[in-house]
Coordinates of C-alpha atoms in Angstrom, one line a residue:
X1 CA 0.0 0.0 0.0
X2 CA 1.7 3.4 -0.9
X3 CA 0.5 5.1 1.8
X4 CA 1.7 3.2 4.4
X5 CA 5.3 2.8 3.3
X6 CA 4.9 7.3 3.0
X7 CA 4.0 7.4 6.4
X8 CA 6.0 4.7 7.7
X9 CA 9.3 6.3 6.2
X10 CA 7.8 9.8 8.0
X11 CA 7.2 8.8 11.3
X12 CA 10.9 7.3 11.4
X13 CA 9.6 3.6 11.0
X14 CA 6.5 3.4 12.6
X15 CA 4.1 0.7 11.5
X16 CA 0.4 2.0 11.5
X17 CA -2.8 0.6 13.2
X18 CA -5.1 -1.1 11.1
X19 CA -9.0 -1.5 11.8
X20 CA -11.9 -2.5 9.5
X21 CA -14.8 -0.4 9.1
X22 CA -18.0 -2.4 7.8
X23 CA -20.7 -1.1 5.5
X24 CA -23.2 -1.5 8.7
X25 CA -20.7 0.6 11.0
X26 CA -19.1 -1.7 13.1
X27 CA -15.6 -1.6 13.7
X28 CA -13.0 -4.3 13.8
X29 CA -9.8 -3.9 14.4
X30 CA -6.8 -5.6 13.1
X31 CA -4.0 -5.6 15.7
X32 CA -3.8 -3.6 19.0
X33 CA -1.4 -0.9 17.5
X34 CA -4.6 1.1 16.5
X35 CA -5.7 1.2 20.0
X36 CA -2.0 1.7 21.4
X37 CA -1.6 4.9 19.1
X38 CA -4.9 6.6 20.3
X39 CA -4.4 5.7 23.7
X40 CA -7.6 3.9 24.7
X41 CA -8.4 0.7 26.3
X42 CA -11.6 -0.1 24.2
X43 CA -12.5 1.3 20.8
X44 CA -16.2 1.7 20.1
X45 CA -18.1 -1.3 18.6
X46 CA -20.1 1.1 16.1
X47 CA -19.1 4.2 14.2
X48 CA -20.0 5.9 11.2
X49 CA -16.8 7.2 10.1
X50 CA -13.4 8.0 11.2
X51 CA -13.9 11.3 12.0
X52 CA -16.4 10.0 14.5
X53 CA -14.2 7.2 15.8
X54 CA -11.8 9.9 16.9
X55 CA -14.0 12.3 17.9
X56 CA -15.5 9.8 20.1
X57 CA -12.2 8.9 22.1
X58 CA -11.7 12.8 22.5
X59 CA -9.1 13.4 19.6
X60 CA -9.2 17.0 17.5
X61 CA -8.6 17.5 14.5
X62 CA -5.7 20.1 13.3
X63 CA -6.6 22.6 11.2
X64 CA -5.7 22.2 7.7
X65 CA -4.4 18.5 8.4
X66 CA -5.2 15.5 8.6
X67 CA -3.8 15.1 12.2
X68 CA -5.8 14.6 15.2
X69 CA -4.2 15.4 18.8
X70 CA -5.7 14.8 22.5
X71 CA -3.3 16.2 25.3
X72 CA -0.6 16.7 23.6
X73 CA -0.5 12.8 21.8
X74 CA -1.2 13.2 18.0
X75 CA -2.1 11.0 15.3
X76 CA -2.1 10.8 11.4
X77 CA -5.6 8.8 11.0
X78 CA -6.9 8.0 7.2
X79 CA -8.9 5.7 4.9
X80 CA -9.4 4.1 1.8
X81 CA -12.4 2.3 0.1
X82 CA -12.2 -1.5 -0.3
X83 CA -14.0 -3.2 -3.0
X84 CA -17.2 -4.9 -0.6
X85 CA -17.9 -1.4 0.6
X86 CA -16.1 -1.5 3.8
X87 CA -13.2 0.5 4.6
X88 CA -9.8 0.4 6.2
X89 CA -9.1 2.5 8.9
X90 CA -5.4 3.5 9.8
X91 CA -3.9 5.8 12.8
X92 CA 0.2 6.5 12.7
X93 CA 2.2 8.4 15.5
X94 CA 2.9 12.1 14.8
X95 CA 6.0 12.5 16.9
X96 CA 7.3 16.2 17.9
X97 CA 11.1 17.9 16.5
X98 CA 12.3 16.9 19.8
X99 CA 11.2 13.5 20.2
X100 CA 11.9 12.5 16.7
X101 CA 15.7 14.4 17.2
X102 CA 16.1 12.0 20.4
X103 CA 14.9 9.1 18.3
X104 CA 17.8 9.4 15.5
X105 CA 20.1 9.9 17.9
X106 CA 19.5 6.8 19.4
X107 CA 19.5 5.1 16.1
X108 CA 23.1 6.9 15.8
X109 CA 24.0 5.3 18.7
X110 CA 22.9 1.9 18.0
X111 CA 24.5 2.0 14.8
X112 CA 28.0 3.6 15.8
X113 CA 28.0 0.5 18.2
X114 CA 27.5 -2.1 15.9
X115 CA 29.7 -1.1 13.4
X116 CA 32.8 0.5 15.4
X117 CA 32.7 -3.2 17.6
X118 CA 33.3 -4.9 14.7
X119 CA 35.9 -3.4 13.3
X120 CA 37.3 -3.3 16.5
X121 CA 37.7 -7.5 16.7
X122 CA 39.3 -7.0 13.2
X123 CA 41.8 -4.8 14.4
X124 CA 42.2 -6.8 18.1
X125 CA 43.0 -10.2 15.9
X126 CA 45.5 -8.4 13.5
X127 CA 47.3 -6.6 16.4
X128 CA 47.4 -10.4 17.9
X129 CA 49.1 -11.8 15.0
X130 CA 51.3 -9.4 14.5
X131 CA 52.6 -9.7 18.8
X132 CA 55.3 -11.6 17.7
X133 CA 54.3 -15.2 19.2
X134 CA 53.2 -16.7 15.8
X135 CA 55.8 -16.8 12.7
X136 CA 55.0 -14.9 10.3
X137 CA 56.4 -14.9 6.2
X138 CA 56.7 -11.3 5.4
X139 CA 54.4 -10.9 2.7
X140 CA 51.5 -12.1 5.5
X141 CA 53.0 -9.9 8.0
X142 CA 52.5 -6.7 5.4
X143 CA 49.1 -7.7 4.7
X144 CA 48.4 -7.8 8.3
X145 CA 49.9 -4.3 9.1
X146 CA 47.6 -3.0 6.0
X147 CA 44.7 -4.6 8.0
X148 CA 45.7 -3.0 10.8
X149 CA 46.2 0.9 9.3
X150 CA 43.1 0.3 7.4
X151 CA 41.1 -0.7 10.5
X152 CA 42.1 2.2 12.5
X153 CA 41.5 4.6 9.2
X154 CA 38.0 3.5 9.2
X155 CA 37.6 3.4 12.7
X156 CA 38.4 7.1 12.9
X157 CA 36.3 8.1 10.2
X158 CA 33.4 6.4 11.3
X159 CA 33.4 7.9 15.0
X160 CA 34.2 11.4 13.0
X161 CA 30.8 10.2 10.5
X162 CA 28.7 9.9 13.5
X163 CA 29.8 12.8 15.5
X164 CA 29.1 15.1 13.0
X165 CA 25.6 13.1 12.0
X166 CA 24.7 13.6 16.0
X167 CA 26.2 17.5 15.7
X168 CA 23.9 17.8 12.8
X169 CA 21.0 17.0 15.7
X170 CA 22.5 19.3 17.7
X171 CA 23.3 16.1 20.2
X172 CA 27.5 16.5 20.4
X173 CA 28.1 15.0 23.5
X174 CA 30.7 18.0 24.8
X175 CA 32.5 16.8 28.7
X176 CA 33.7 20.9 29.5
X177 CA 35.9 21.3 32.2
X178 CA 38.6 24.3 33.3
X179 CA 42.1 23.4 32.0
X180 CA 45.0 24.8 30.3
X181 CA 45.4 24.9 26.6
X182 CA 48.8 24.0 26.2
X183 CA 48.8 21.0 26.8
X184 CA 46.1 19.8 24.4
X185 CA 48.2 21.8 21.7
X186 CA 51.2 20.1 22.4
X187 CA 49.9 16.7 22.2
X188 CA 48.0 17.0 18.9
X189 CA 51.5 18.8 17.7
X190 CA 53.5 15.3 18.8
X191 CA 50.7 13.0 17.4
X192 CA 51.8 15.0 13.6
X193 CA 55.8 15.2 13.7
X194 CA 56.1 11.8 12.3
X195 CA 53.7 12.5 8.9
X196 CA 55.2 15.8 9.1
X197 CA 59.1 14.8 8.8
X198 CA 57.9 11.8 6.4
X199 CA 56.7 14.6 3.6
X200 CA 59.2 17.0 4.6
X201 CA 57.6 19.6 6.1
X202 CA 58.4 21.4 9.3
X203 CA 56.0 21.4 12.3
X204 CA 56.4 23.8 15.2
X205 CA 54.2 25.1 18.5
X206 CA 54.6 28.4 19.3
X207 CA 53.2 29.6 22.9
X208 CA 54.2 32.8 24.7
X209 CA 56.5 33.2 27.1
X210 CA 54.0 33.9 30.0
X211 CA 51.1 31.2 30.8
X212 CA 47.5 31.6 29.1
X213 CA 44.7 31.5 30.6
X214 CA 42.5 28.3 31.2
X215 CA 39.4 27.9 29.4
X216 CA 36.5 25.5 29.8
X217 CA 36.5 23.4 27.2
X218 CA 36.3 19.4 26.3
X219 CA 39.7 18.5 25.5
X220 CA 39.3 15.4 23.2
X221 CA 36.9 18.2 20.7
X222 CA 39.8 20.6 21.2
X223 CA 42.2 18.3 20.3
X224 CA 40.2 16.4 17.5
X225 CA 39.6 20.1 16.0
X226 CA 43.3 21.3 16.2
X227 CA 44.7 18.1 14.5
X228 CA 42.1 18.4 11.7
X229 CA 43.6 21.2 10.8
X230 CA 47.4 20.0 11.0
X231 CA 45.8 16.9 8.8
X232 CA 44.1 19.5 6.7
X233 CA 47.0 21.5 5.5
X234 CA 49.4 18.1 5.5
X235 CA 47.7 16.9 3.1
X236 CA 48.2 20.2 0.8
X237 CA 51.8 20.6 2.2
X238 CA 54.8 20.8 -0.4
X239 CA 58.6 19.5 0.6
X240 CA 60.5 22.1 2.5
X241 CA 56.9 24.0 3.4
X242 CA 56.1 24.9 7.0
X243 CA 53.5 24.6 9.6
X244 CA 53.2 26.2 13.4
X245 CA 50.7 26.4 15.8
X246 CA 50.3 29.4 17.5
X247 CA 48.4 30.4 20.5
X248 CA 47.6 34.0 21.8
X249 CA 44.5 36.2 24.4
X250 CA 42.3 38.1 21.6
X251 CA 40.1 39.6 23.6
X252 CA 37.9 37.1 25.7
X253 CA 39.2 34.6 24.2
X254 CA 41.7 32.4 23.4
X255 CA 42.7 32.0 19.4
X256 CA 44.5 29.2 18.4
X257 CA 46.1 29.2 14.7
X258 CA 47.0 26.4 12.4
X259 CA 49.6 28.7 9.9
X260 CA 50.7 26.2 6.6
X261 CA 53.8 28.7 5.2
X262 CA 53.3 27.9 1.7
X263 CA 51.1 28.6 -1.6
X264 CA 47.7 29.3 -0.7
X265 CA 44.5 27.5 -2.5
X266 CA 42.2 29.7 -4.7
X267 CA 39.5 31.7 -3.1
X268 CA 36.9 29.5 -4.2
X269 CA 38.5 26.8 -2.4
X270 CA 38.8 28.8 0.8
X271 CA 35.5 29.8 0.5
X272 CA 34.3 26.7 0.4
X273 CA 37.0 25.0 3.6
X274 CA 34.6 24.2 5.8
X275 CA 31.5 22.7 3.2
X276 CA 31.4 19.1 3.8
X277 CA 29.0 18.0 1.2
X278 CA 30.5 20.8 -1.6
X279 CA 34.2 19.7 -1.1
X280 CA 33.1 16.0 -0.9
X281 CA 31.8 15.9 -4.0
X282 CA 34.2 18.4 -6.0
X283 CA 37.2 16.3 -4.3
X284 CA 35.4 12.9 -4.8
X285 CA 37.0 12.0 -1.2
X286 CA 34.9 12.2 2.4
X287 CA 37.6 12.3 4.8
X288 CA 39.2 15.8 5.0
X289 CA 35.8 17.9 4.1
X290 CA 33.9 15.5 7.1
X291 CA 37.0 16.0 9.4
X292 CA 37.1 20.3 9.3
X293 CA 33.0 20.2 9.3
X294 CA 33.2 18.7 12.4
X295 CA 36.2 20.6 13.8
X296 CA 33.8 23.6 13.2
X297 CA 30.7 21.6 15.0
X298 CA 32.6 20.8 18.1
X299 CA 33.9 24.5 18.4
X300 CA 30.9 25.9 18.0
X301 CA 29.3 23.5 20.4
X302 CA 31.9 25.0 23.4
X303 CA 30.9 28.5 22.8
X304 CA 33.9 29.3 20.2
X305 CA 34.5 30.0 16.4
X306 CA 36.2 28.9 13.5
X307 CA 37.5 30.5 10.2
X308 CA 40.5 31.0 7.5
X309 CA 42.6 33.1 5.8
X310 CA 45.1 33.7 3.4
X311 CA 48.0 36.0 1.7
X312 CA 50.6 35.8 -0.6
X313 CA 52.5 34.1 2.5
X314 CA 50.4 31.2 3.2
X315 CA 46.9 29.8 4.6
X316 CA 45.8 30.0 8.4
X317 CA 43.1 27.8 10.0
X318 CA 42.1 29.6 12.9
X319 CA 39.6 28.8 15.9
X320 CA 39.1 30.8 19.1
X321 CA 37.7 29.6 22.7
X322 CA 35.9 31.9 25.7
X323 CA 38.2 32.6 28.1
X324 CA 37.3 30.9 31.6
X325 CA 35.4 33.7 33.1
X326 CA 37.0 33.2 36.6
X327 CA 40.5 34.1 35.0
X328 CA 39.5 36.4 32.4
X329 CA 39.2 39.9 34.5
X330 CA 43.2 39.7 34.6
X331 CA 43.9 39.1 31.3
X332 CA 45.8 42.0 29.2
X333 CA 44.3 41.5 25.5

């Protein structure tokens, strides 16, 4: 029936209630999902029509809709002719933004579990092989290492797909607390040095000579946000090219830059550094356009900002964090 797969896909895969409705006006219903979706224990043995049905078990109907609500529960209700003169009756949940917004991120969950488990045993019995207790010929030893990089490549781009999937329903899971920024920096610097000395670049971390102030922030976002950019720009990077992370007070806040010292893209494709779905397609690659969208998500999600610029010199990535109000009076901007 077309209708019911419409609705069905609509309501987020709810299966509607079914009842019979004779010539004569009595009612029978099909399963109890009619009765479970209006929220009675009994439906009346004789009706006229739908609209009395509901009417009857004190629904309303919505103006200009064909929705039907009773204290705040509401109900997509229809009905189509069958061939002896009867008709079938059918109800479907109408669920609100916020419910339905709950519902997908559950489904999110679900899904991030299943699939991020099993790559996980992949990667658990290729890091086993590889210990060192079983002998090995080389060539199965390289295809096990393969395994292995592969696994954690997709294991880091699905957590980074259903991040942004959950950001997108404004459900980023964000842990804040009041800590120190260079640390974080310095970390995400290390976790780069090796890719960065493999293609020849330079990698630095500039911080001032005096301590920042703290801000309250969730580190792992921080951190996931600052190395997108370092990933961003190493993947652009030319031999004998340079990148440094700097740190500086602007203001209220705290900006953090990601400077790649080298030829800068066009200004369409600046324009366009943070469109995930734009720079997918025109790049034909997911990775790096999913990666900065969600560096910009979990910024914006502590109360901060994210941007880029260019000269002649080079390209900055750039994101800024509130200053923790508590230390922020002393501050010299």
């Amino acid at each position: 029936m077309r209708y019911e797969g419409e609705h069905r896909q609509a309501a987020g895969e709810e299966v509607p209630g079914f009842a019979l409705l004779s010539r004569r006006g009595v009612l029978r219903e099909v399963d109890g999902r009619l009765r479970s979706h209006l929220g009675v224990e009994r439906l009346p043995e004789a009706v006229e029509s739908l609209e009395e049905l509901l009417e009857g078990v004190g629904f309303h109907r919505l103006p200009g809709v064909d929705v039907w609500e009773r204290e705040g529960r509401r109900v997509r209700a229809g009905e189509r002719s069958l061939e002896d003169g009867a008709r079938l009756v059918w109800t479907l949940p109408v669920e609100g933004d916020e419910e339905l917004i709950h519902r997908r991120a559950r489904y999110l969950g679900m899904a991030s579990h299943d699939l991020r488990g099993s790559l996980a045993n992949v990667r658990s019995y290729a890091a086993l092989l590889l210990n060192g207790r079983i002998p090995l010929e080389p060539k199965a030893k390289r295809g096990l290492e393969t395994i292995l990089r592969n696994t954690d490549k997709a294991l880091a781009f699905a957590q980074d797909f259903f991040d942004a999937s959950r950001a997108d329903l404004g459900m980023l899971a964000c842990e804040q607390e009041r800590q120190a920024l260079e640390p974080l920096l310095a970390t995400a610097v290390e976790h780069h040095l090796e890719a960065a000395g493999a293609a020849s670049v330079a990698l630095s971390l500039e911080l001032p000579e005096g301590p920042l102030p703290e801000v309250d922030v969730d580190a792992g976002r921080v951190q996931h946000a600052v190395e997108a950019f370092l990933r961003h720009h190493l993947l652009r990077a030319q031999a004998g090219e340079q990148l440094r992370v700097r740190v500086r007070p602007d203001g209220g806040r705290l900006r953090v830059e990601v400077r790649r010292d080298g030829v800068p893209p066009s200004e369409e494709e600046t324009a366009l550094t943070f469109a995930r779905e734009e720079r997918a397609f025109r790049e034909k690659k997911l990775e790096d356009p999913l990666r900065l969208t969600l560096a910009r998500q979990e910024v914006e999600a502590l109360g901060g900002s994210v941007g880029v610029t260019t000269d002649a010199g080079g390209t900055t990535l750039y994101l800024t964090l509130p200053i923790a109000l508590a230390t922020s009076a002393g501050i010299q901007a």
